[in-house]
PDB file of C-alpha atoms in Angstrom:
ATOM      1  CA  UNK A   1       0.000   0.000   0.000  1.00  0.00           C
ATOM      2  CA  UNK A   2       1.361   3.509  -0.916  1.00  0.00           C
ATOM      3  CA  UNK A   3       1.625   6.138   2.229  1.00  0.00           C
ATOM      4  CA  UNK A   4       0.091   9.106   1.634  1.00  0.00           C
ATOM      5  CA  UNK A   5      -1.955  12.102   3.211  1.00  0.00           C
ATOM      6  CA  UNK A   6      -4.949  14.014   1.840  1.00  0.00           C
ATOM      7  CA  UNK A   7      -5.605  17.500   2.464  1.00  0.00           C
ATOM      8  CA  UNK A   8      -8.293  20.131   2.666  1.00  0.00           C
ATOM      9  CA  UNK A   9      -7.634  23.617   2.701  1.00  0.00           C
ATOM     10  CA  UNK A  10      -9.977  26.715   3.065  1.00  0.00           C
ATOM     11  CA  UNK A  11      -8.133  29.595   0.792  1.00  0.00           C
ATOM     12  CA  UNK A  12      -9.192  33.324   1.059  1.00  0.00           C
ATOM     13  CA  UNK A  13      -8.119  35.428  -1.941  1.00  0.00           C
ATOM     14  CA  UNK A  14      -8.502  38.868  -1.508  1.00  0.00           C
ATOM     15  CA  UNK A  15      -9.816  41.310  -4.381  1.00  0.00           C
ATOM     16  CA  UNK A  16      -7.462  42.121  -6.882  1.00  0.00           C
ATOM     17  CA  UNK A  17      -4.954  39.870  -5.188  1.00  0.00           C
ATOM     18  CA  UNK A  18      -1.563  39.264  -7.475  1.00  0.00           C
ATOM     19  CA  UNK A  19      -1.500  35.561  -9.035  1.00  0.00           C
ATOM     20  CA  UNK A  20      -0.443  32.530  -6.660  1.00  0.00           C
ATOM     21  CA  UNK A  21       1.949  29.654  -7.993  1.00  0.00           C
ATOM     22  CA  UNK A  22       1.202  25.808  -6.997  1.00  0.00           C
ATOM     23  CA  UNK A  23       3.509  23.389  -7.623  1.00  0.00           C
ATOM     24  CA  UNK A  24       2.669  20.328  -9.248  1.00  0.00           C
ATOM     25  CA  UNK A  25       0.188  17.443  -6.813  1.00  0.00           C
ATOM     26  CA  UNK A  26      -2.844  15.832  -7.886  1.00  0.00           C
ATOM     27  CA  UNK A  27      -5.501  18.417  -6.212  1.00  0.00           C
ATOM     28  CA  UNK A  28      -9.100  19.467  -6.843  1.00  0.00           C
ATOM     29  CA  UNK A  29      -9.970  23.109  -6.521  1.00  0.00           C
ATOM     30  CA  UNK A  30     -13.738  24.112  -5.584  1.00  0.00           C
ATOM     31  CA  UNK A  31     -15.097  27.209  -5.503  1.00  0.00           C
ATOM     32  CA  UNK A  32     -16.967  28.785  -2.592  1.00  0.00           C
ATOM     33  CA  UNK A  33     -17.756  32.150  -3.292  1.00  0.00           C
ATOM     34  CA  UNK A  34     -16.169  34.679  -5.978  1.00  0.00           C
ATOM     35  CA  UNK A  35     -14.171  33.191  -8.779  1.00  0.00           C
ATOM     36  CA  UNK A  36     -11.298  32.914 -10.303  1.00  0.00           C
ATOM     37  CA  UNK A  37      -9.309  31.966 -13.645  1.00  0.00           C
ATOM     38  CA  UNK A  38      -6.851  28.494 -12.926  1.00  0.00           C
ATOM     39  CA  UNK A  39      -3.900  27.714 -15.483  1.00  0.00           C
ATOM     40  CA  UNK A  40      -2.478  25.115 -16.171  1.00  0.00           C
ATOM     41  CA  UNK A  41       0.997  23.915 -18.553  1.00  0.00           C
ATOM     42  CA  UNK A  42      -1.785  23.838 -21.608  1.00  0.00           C
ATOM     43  CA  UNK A  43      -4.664  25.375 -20.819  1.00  0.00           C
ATOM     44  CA  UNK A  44      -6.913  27.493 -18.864  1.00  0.00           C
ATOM     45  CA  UNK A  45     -10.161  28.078 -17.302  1.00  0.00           C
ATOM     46  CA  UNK A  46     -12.477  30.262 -15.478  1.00  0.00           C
ATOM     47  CA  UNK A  47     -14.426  28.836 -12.275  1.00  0.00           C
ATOM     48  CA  UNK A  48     -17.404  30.543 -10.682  1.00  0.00           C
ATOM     49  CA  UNK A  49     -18.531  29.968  -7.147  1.00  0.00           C
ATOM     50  CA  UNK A  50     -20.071  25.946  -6.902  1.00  0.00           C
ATOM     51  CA  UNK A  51     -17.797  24.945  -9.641  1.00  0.00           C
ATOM     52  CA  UNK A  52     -14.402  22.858  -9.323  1.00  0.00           C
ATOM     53  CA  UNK A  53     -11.336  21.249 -11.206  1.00  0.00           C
ATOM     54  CA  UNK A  54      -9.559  18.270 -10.754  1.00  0.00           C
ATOM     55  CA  UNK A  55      -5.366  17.916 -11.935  1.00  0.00           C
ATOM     56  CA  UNK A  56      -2.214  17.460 -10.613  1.00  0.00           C
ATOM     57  CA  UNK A  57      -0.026  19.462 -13.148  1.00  0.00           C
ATOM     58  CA  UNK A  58       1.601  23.380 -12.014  1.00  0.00           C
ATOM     59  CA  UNK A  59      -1.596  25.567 -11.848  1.00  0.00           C
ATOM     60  CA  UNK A  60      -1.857  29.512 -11.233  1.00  0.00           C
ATOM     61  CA  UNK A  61      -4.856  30.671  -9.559  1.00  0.00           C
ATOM     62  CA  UNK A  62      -5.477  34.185 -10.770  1.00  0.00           C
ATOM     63  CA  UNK A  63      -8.004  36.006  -8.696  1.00  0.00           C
ATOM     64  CA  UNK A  64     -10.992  38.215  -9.791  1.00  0.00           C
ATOM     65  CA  UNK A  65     -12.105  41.705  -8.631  1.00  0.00           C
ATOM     66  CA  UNK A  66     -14.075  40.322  -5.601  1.00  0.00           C
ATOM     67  CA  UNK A  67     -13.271  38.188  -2.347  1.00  0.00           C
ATOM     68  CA  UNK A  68     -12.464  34.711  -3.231  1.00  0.00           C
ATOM     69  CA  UNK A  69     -13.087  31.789  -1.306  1.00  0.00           C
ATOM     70  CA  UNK A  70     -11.759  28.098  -2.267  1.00  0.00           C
ATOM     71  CA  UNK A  71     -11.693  24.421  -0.879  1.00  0.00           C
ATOM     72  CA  UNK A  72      -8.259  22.864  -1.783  1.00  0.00           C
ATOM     73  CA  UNK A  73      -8.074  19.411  -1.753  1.00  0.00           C
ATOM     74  CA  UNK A  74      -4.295  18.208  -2.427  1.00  0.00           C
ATOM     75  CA  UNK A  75      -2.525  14.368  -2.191  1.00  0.00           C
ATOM     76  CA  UNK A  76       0.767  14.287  -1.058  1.00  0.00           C
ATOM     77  CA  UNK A  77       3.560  11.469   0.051  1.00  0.00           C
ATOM     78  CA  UNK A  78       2.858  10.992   3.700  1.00  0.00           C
ATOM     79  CA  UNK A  79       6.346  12.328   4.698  1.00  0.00           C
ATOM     80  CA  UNK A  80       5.043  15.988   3.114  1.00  0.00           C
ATOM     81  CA  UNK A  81       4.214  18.663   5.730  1.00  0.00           C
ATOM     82  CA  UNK A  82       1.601  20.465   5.579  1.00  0.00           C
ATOM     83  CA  UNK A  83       1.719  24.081   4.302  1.00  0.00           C
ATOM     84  CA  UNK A  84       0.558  26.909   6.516  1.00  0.00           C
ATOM     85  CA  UNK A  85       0.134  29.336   3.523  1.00  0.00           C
ATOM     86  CA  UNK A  86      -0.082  29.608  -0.069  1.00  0.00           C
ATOM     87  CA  UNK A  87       3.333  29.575  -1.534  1.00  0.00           C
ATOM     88  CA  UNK A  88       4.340  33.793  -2.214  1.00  0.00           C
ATOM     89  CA  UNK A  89       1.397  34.868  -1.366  1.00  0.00           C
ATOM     90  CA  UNK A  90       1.345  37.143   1.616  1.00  0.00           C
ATOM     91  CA  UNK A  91      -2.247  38.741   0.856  1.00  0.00           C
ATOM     92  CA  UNK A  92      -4.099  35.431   1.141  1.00  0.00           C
ATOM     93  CA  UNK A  93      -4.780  33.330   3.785  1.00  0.00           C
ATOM     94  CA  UNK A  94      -5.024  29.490   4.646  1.00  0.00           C
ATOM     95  CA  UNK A  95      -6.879  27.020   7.149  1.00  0.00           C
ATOM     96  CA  UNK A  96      -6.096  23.604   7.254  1.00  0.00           C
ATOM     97  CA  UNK A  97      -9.480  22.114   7.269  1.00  0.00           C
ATOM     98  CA  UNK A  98      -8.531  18.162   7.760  1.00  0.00           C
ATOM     99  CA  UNK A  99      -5.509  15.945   6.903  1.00  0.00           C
ATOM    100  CA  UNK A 100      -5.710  11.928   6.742  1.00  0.00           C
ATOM    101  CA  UNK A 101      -3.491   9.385   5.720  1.00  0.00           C
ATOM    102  CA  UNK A 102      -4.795   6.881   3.071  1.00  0.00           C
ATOM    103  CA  UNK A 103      -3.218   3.669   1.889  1.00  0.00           C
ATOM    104  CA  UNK A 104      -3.825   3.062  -2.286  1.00  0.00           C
ATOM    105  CA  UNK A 105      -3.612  -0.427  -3.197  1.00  0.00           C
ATOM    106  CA  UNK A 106      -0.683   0.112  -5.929  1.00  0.00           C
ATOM    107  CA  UNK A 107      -2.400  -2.941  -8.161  1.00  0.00           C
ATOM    108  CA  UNK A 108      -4.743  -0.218  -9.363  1.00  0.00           C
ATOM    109  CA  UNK A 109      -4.327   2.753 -11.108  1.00  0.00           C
ATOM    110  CA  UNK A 110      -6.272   5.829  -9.680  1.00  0.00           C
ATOM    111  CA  UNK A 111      -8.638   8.646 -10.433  1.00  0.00           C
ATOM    112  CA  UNK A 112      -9.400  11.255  -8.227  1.00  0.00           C
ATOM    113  CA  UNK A 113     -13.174  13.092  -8.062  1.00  0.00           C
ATOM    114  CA  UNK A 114     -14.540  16.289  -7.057  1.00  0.00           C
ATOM    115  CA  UNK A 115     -18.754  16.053  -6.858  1.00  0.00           C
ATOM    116  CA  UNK A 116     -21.296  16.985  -4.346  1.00  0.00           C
ATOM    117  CA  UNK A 117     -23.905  15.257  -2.905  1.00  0.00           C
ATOM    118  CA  UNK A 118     -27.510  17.238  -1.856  1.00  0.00           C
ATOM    119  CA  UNK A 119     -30.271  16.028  -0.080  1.00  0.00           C
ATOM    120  CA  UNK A 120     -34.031  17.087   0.843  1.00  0.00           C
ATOM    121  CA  UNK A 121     -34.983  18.150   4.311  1.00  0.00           C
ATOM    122  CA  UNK A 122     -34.546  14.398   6.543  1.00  0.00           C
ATOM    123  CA  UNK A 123     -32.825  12.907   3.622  1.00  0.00           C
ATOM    124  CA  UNK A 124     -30.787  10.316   4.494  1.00  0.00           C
ATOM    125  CA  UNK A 125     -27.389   8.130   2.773  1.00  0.00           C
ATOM    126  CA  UNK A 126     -28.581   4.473   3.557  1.00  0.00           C
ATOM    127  CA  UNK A 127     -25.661   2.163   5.053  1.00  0.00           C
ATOM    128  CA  UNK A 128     -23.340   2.163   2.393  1.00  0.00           C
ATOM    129  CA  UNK A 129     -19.377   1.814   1.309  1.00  0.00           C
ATOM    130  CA  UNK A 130     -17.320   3.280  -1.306  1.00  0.00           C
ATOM    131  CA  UNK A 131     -14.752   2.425  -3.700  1.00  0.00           C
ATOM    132  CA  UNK A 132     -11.979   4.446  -2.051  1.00  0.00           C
ATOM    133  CA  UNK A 133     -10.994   7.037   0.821  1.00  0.00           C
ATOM    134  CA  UNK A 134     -12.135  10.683   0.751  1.00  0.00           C
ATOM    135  CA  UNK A 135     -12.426  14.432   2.810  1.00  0.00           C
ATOM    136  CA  UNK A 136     -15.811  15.567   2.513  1.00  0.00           C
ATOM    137  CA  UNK A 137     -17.160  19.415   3.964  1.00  0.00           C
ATOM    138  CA  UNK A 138     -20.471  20.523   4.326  1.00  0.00           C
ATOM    139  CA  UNK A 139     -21.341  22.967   2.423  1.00  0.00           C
ATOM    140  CA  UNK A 140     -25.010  23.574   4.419  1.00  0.00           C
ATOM    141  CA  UNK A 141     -27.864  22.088   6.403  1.00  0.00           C
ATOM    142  CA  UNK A 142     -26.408  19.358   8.639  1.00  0.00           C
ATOM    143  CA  UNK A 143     -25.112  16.102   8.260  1.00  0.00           C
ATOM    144  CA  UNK A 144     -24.370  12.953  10.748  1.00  0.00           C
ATOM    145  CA  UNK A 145     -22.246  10.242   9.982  1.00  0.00           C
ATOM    146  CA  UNK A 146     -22.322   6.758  11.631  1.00  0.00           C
ATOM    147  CA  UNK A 147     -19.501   4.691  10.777  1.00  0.00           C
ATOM    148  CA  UNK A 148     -17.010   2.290  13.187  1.00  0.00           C
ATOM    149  CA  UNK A 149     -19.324   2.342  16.376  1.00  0.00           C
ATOM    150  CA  UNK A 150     -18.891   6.467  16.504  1.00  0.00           C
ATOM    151  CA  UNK A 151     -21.437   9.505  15.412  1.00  0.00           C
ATOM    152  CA  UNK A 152     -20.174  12.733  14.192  1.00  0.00           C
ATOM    153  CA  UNK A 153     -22.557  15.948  13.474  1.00  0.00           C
ATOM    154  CA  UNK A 154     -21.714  18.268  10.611  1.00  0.00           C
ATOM    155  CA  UNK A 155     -22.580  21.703  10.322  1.00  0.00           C
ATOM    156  CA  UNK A 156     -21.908  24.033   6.887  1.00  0.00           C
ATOM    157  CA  UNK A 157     -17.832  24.395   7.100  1.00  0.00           C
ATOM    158  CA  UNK A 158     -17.253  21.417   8.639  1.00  0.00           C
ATOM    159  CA  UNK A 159     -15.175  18.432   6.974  1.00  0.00           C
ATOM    160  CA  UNK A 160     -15.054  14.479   7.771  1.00  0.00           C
ATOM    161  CA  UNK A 161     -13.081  11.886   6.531  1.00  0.00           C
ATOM    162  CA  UNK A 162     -14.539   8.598   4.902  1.00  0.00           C
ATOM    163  CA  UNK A 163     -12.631   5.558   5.280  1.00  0.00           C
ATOM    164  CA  UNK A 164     -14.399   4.357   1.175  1.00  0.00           C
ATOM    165  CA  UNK A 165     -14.988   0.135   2.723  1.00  0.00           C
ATOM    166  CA  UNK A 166     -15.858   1.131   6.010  1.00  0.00           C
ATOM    167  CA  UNK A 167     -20.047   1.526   6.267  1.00  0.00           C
ATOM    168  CA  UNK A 168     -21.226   4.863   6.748  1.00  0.00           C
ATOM    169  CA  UNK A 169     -25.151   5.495   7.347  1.00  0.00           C
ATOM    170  CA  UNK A 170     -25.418   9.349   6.772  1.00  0.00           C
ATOM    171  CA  UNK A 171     -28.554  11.179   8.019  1.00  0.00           C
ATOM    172  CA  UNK A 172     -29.503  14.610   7.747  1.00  0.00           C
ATOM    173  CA  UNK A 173     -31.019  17.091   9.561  1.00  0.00           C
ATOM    174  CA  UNK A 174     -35.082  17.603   8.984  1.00  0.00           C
ATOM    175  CA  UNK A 175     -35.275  21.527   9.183  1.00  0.00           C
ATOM    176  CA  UNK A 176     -33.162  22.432   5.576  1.00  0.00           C
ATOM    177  CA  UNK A 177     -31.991  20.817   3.026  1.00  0.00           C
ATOM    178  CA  UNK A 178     -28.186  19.809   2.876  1.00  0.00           C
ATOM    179  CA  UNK A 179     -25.300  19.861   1.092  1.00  0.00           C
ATOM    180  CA  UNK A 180     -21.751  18.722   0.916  1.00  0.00           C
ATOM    181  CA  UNK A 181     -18.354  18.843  -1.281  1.00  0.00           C
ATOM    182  CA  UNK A 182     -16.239  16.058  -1.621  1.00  0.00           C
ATOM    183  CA  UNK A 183     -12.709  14.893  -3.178  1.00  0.00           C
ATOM    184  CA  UNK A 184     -12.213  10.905  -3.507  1.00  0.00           C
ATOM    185  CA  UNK A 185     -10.008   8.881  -4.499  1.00  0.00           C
ATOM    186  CA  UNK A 186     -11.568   6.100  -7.162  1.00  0.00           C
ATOM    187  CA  UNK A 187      -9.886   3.237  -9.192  1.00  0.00           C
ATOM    188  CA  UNK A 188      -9.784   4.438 -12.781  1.00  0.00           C
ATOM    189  CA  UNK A 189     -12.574   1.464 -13.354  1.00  0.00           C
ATOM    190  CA  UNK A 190     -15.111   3.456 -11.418  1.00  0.00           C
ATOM    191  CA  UNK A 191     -14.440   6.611 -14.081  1.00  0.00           C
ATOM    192  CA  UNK A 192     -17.697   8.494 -14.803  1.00  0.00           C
ATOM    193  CA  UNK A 193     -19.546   5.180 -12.129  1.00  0.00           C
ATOM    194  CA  UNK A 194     -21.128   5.679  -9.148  1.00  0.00           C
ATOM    195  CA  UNK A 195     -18.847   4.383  -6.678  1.00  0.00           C
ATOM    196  CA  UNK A 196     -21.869   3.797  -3.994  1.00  0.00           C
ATOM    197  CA  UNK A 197     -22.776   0.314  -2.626  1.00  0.00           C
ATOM    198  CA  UNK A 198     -25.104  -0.412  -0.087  1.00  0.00           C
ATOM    199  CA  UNK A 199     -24.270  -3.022   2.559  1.00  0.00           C
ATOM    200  CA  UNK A 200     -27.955  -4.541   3.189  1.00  0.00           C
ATOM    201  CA  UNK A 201     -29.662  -6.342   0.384  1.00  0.00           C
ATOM    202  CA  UNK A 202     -32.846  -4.105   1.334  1.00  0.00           C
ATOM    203  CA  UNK A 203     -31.447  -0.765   0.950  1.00  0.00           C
ATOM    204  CA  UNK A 204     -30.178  -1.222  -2.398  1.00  0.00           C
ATOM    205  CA  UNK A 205     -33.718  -1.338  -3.718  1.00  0.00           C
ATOM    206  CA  UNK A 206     -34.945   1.217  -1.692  1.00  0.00           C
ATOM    207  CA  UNK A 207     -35.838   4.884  -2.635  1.00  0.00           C
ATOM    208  CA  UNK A 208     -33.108   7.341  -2.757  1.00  0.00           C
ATOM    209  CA  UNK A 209     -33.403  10.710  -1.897  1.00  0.00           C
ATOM    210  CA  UNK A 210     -29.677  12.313  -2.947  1.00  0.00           C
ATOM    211  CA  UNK A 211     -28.979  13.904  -5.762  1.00  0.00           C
ATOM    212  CA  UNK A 212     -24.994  14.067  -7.350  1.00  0.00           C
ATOM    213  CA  UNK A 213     -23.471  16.420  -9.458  1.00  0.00           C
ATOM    214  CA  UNK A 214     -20.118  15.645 -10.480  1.00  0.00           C
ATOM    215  CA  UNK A 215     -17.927  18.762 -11.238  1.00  0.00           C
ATOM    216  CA  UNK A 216     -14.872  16.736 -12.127  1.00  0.00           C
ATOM    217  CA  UNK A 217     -12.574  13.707 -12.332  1.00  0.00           C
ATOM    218  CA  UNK A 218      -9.277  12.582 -14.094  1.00  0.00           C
ATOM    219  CA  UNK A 219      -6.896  10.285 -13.886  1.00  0.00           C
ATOM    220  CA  UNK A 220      -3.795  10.710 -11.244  1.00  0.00           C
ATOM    221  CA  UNK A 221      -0.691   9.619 -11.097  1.00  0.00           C
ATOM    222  CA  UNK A 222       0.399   8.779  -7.136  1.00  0.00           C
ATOM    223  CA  UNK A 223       3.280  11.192  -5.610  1.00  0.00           C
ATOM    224  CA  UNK A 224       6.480   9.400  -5.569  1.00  0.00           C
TER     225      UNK A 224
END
């Protein structure tokens, strides 16, 4: 199994702030609120607040004329520490949002995804297990997991980590809908597949009440 550590970050990009350099990792970028313009070695490409992009090259994040606010999620070798700041970039600020270590089986080749998941007032994620590890963050409402004999509450801001073959049942809370962001880490069989499986025969032929959007996946190659 390969060592490594996944990341969020919560960046805050001031107005007008001058362009910030970030060196190559496999990392998905989501936007909170504002936007900005990423580029990358080949390309480029504008992101708007609830949008995201998933790559691993060099990318510049060039900010607009407004506040910026972005979740950062980036996979790193295990032995990397984490950074307390953007690289150059004394204007902007950084919070460290989670860390956990994952373990990749190195007999598949990986993907990594950016989506979120949304749910109706008292919707709830029936006992289920994915395909591989992941940081998730609320985005709003509330959100419980149950997984491994514990119970965690989430409210908007607030990030978890999901073990992917551990069972999680998720419920939400009954006064507002929810909402929540997430970066995973997927075999590359599971490209554009749901990676969901429910662990009682029952549930998988029940009613579900989420809804997905994916905003982005490729193909990764693991840090050295």
């Amino acid at each position: 199994m390969r060592a490594l550590t996944l990341r969020l970050y919560e960046d805050l990009l001031p107005a007008g702030c001058p362009p910030v350099f970030l060196p190559a990792t496999p990392r998905a970028l989501y936007v909170v609120d504002g936007g900005l313009t990423l580029e990358g070695p080949d390309d480029g490409q504008w992101l708007t607040a609830g949008t995201a992009r998933v790559s691993q090259d060099c990318t510049t994040l060039i900010g607009d004329q407004t506040d910026t606010r972005i979740w950062r999620w980036e996979l790193t070798e295990a032995s990397t520490p984490a950074a307390p700041a953007l690289p150059s970039a004394p204007s902007t600020s950084t919070t460290l949002k989670l860390e956990a270590d994952v373990a990749l089986d190195p007999r598949f080749d990986w993907l990594m995804r950016c989506d979120e998941v949304g749910f109706p007032p008292g919707g709830v994620a029936l006992t289920h297990v994915h395909q591989g590890p992941g940081i998730r963050i609320c985005a709003s409402g509330e959100i419980s997991i149950e997984t491994q004999g514990t119970r965690h509450t989430h409210a908007p801001g607030e990030a978890w980590f999901e073990l992917g073959p551990a069972p999680v049942l998720a419920p939400t809370t009954e006064d507002t809908p929810t909402r929540f962001v997430r970066c995973f880490l997927l075999p590359r069989a599971v490209r554009s597949r749901s990676s969901i499986r429910y662990v009682r025969p029952e549930d998988a032929d029940a009613p579900k009440v989420q809804t997905y959007r994916v905003f982005a996946e490729r193909d990764i190659d693991l840090p050295a």
